[in-house]
CSV table of C-alpha atoms in Angstrom, one decimal:
chain,number,residue,atom,x,y,z
A,20,MET,CA,-0.7,-0.1,0.4
A,21,THR,CA,1.0,3.6,-1.0
A,22,GLN,CA,2.0,5.8,2.0
A,23,LYS,CA,2.3,9.7,1.7
A,24,THR,CA,2.4,12.1,4.2
A,25,GLY,CA,3.9,15.9,3.9
A,26,TRP,CA,6.2,17.4,6.7
A,27,LEU,CA,7.8,20.3,6.8
A,28,GLY,CA,11.6,19.8,7.9
A,29,ALA,CA,14.6,22.0,10.4
A,30,SER,CA,15.1,24.1,7.4
A,31,GLY,CA,11.6,25.6,6.5
A,32,ARG,CA,11.9,22.9,3.2
A,33,GLU,CA,9.1,20.9,2.9
A,34,PHE,CA,9.5,17.3,2.2
A,35,CYS,CA,6.6,13.8,1.1
A,36,LEU,CA,7.7,11.0,2.2
A,37,CYS,CA,5.8,7.6,0.3
A,38,SER,CA,6.3,3.8,-0.4
A,39,LEU,CA,8.9,2.3,-2.9
A,40,GLU,CA,7.8,0.9,-6.2
A,41,LYS,CA,9.2,-0.5,-8.4
A,42,GLU,CA,10.7,2.4,-10.7
A,43,ASP,CA,12.2,3.9,-7.6
A,44,ILE,CA,14.6,1.0,-7.5
A,45,GLU,CA,17.4,1.7,-9.2
A,46,GLU,CA,17.8,5.8,-8.3
A,47,THR,CA,17.1,4.2,-4.4
A,48,LEU,CA,19.9,1.8,-5.0
A,49,GLN,CA,22.4,4.2,-6.2
A,50,LEU,CA,21.3,6.3,-2.8
A,51,MET,CA,22.0,3.1,-1.2
A,52,ASP,CA,25.1,1.9,-2.3
A,53,ARG,CA,26.6,6.3,-1.1
A,54,CYS,CA,25.1,5.5,2.2
A,55,VAL,CA,25.9,2.0,3.6
A,56,GLY,CA,28.5,0.9,0.5
A,57,GLU,CA,28.3,-0.6,-2.9
A,58,ASN,CA,26.2,-4.1,-3.1
A,59,LEU,CA,25.4,-4.5,0.2
A,60,TYR,CA,21.7,-3.9,-0.9
A,61,GLN,CA,20.4,-5.6,-4.0
A,62,LYS,CA,17.5,-5.2,-6.2
A,63,GLU,CA,15.3,-8.0,-5.1
A,64,GLU,CA,15.5,-7.3,-1.8
A,65,LEU,CA,13.8,-4.4,-2.6
A,66,GLU,CA,11.3,-5.6,-4.4
A,67,GLN,CA,10.4,-8.1,-1.5
A,68,ALA,CA,9.4,-4.8,0.2
A,69,ILE,CA,6.7,-3.6,-2.0
A,70,GLY,CA,3.5,-4.4,-1.2
A,71,SER,CA,4.5,-6.6,2.0
A,72,SER,CA,2.5,-6.0,5.2
A,73,GLU,CA,5.6,-7.0,6.9
A,74,ARG,CA,8.4,-4.7,5.2
A,75,ALA,CA,8.4,-1.0,5.2
A,76,PHE,CA,10.6,1.1,2.2
A,77,LEU,CA,10.2,4.3,2.9
A,78,LEU,CA,11.5,7.9,0.2
A,79,LEU,CA,12.2,11.4,1.6
A,80,ARG,CA,11.3,12.7,-1.4
A,81,THR,CA,11.3,16.9,-1.7
A,82,ALA,CA,8.0,18.8,-3.0
A,83,GLU,CA,10.3,18.9,-6.6
A,84,GLY,CA,10.5,15.4,-6.8
A,85,GLU,CA,14.1,15.1,-5.6
A,86,LEU,CA,15.5,12.2,-3.4
A,87,ALA,CA,16.5,13.1,-0.1
A,88,GLY,CA,16.7,9.9,2.1
A,89,TYR,CA,15.0,6.4,2.7
A,90,ILE,CA,14.7,4.4,6.1
A,91,TYR,CA,13.6,0.7,5.6
A,92,TYR,CA,12.0,-1.1,8.6
A,93,TYR,CA,10.8,-4.2,9.1
A,94,LEU,CA,9.1,-7.0,10.7
A,95,THR,CA,11.3,-10.0,12.6
A,96,ASN,CA,11.9,-11.9,15.6
A,97,GLU,CA,14.4,-12.8,18.2
A,98,LYS,CA,15.8,-15.5,16.8
A,99,GLN,CA,17.3,-13.7,13.7
A,100,ILE,CA,18.4,-10.9,15.4
A,101,ALA,CA,21.2,-13.3,17.0
A,102,GLU,CA,21.6,-14.5,13.4
A,103,ASP,CA,22.2,-11.5,12.0
A,104,THR,CA,24.3,-10.3,14.6
A,105,ARG,CA,26.2,-13.8,15.0
A,106,LEU,CA,25.4,-13.6,18.5
A,107,THR,CA,23.0,-16.2,21.5
A,108,GLU,CA,19.7,-15.8,22.2
A,109,GLN,CA,20.6,-15.9,25.3
A,110,LYS,CA,22.8,-12.8,24.5
A,111,ILE,CA,19.7,-11.4,23.1
A,112,GLN,CA,17.2,-13.2,25.2
A,113,GLN,CA,18.8,-10.5,27.7
A,114,VAL,CA,17.0,-7.8,27.4
A,115,CYS,CA,14.4,-8.5,26.2
A,116,GLN,CA,10.8,-10.5,28.0
A,117,GLN,CA,9.8,-12.3,25.2
A,118,ASP,CA,9.2,-15.8,23.2
A,119,THR,CA,12.4,-15.5,20.3
A,120,LEU,CA,10.2,-16.3,18.5
A,121,ALA,CA,7.3,-13.8,19.3
A,122,PRO,CA,7.7,-10.4,16.3
A,123,VAL,CA,10.2,-7.2,16.7
A,124,GLY,CA,11.2,-4.3,14.9
A,125,LYS,CA,13.6,-3.6,13.0
A,126,ILE,CA,15.4,-0.9,11.2
A,127,GLN,CA,17.2,-2.0,9.5
A,128,SER,CA,18.8,1.3,7.1
A,129,VAL,CA,18.7,4.9,6.8
A,130,GLY,CA,20.1,6.3,5.0
A,131,ILE,CA,20.2,10.7,4.2
A,132,LYS,CA,21.9,12.4,0.8
A,133,GLU,CA,24.6,14.4,1.4
A,134,ALA,CA,23.1,17.8,0.7
A,135,PHE,CA,20.2,16.7,3.1
A,136,ARG,CA,22.2,15.6,5.6
A,137,ARG,CA,22.4,17.4,9.2
A,138,GLN,CA,19.0,18.6,9.2
A,139,GLY,CA,17.1,16.1,11.6
A,140,LEU,CA,15.7,14.1,8.9
A,141,ALA,CA,17.7,10.7,9.8
A,142,VAL,CA,16.0,11.9,13.4
A,143,TRP,CA,11.9,12.3,11.9
A,144,LEU,CA,12.6,9.0,9.9
A,145,MET,CA,13.5,7.4,13.0
A,146,LYS,CA,10.3,8.5,14.5
A,147,TYR,CA,8.4,7.7,11.8
A,148,ALA,CA,9.6,3.5,12.6
A,149,LEU,CA,9.1,3.6,15.8
A,150,ARG,CA,5.7,5.2,15.8
A,151,GLN,CA,4.6,2.6,13.2
A,152,PHE,CA,5.9,-0.5,15.3
A,153,ALA,CA,4.2,0.8,18.6
A,154,GLU,CA,0.3,1.6,16.4
A,155,LYS,CA,1.3,-2.6,15.5
A,156,GLY,CA,1.7,-3.6,18.7
A,157,ILE,CA,5.5,-4.5,18.9
A,158,GLY,CA,7.1,-3.6,22.3
A,159,GLU,CA,10.6,-3.5,21.0
A,160,VAL,CA,13.3,-2.6,18.2
A,161,PHE,CA,16.6,-3.4,17.3
A,162,ILE,CA,18.7,-1.7,14.5
A,163,ILE,CA,22.4,-3.1,14.3
A,164,CYS,CA,24.4,-0.1,12.9
A,165,TRP,CA,28.1,0.5,10.9
A,166,ASN,CA,30.9,1.8,13.9
A,167,ALA,CA,33.3,3.4,11.4
A,168,GLY,CA,36.7,3.2,12.6
A,169,GLY,CA,35.6,4.0,16.1
A,170,LYS,CA,32.3,6.0,14.3
A,171,VAL,CA,28.9,5.3,14.8
A,172,PRO,CA,27.6,7.2,11.5
A,173,LEU,CA,24.1,7.0,12.8
A,174,GLU,CA,24.9,8.1,16.2
A,175,ARG,CA,23.5,11.0,17.2
A,176,ALA,CA,20.0,10.2,15.4
A,177,LEU,CA,20.5,7.4,17.9
A,178,GLN,CA,20.3,9.6,20.7
A,179,GLU,CA,18.3,11.1,19.9
A,180,CYS,CA,15.4,8.4,19.4
A,181,ARG,CA,16.6,7.3,23.1
A,182,PHE,CA,18.3,4.1,21.9
A,183,VAL,CA,20.1,2.1,23.7
A,184,HIS,CA,23.5,0.4,23.3
A,185,LEU,CA,24.0,-3.0,23.9
A,186,PHE,CA,26.7,-4.9,22.8
A,187,SER,CA,29.6,-5.2,19.4
A,188,ALA,CA,29.1,-7.4,17.3
A,189,LYS,CA,32.6,-8.2,15.2
A,190,MET,CA,33.3,-8.4,10.9
A,191,ILE,CA,29.7,-9.6,10.5
A,192,TRP,CA,29.7,-8.1,6.7
A,193,TYR,CA,32.8,-9.3,5.9
A,194,ASN,CA,31.6,-12.4,4.0
A,195,LYS,CA,29.7,-10.4,1.7
A,196,LYS,CA,32.8,-10.7,-0.2
A,197,GLU,CA,30.1,-8.2,-3.0
A,198,LEU,CA,29.7,-5.4,-1.2
A,199,TYR,CA,32.4,-2.9,-1.1
A,200,CYS,CA,33.3,-0.8,2.1
A,201,PRO,CA,34.1,2.7,1.8
A,202,TYR,CA,35.9,2.7,4.9
A,203,CYS,CA,37.8,-0.5,4.6
A,204,LYS,CA,38.0,0.3,0.6
A,205,GLY,CA,37.5,-3.0,0.3
A,206,ARG,CA,35.9,-5.9,1.9
A,207,CYS,CA,34.2,-5.2,4.9
A,208,LYS,CA,36.5,-5.2,8.6
A,209,CYS,CA,34.3,-3.1,10.6
A,210,ASP,CA,32.0,-4.0,13.6
A,211,ALA,CA,28.2,-3.5,14.1
A,212,GLU,CA,26.9,-1.6,17.2
A,213,VAL,CA,23.6,-3.4,18.3
A,214,TYR,CA,20.8,-0.7,19.6
A,215,PHE,CA,17.8,-1.7,21.3
A,216,LYS,CA,14.4,0.5,22.5
A,217,LYS,CA,11.4,-0.6,24.6
A,218,VAL,CA,8.2,1.5,21.8
A,219,LYS,CA,4.8,1.4,23.4
A,220,GLU,CA,1.5,2.6,22.0
A,221,ARG,CA,0.9,6.5,21.8
A,222,ASN,CA,4.4,6.9,24.0
A,223,TYR,CA,7.9,6.5,21.5
A,224,LYS,CA,10.1,9.2,21.9
C-alpha cells in the first residue's frame, strides 16, 4: 500500500514520505550504495518490500521530487536478530522478555543524501518508524549499525531517539564479498553496534 505524508523540515523545506515503487528501485539503490557501501543491498530485496505487510521501505522526497533519503524497516524476531549479529539467542534475550519467535521490529537501514544531512531528517524517519511499530503493538525494536573506525554515523540520531547500546558484533559484513566498504576500501572488516529500544503505543520518544 502506498503511504504518503507531508512534513516541513528544520530548514523550512517541505518533504514528502512515500512508499517505494518499482520505478524507484534503481535511484534508491544508487543512494544506498553511497550511504552504506556499494552492493550491500540488491534489487531483489527491495522488490520484496514493495506491497509487503511486514516490510516498509519509504522514500523521503522534496516537494520538487528529489530523493533526499530513505528508511527500511520490518518485523522479525529475536532468533533472526541473533543470527544477523552472530550473537547467541541468550545474549539477545537478556534485554527482551518474550519468546524468541515473537515479533520484534528492526530498522534495517536509514540513509540521507549528503546535501540534506544535519537537518534532523534521519531522526524524523526513525521516529516515524517507531510510531508505526507502536501502532502495530510491537514493543521492542532493534537496529544494527555500522561502526566505521570507531564512529557510528547514526549515533546522534540514535541518541535523539533514545536507543540503548547493547553489544558490539565483530565483522558481520566480512563474508559479503560483493560489498565494497567505503571505510575499508574493499571487503568490510568493520564491526557493528547493536542498539535496542522499548516502544509503547503513543509513547515512543
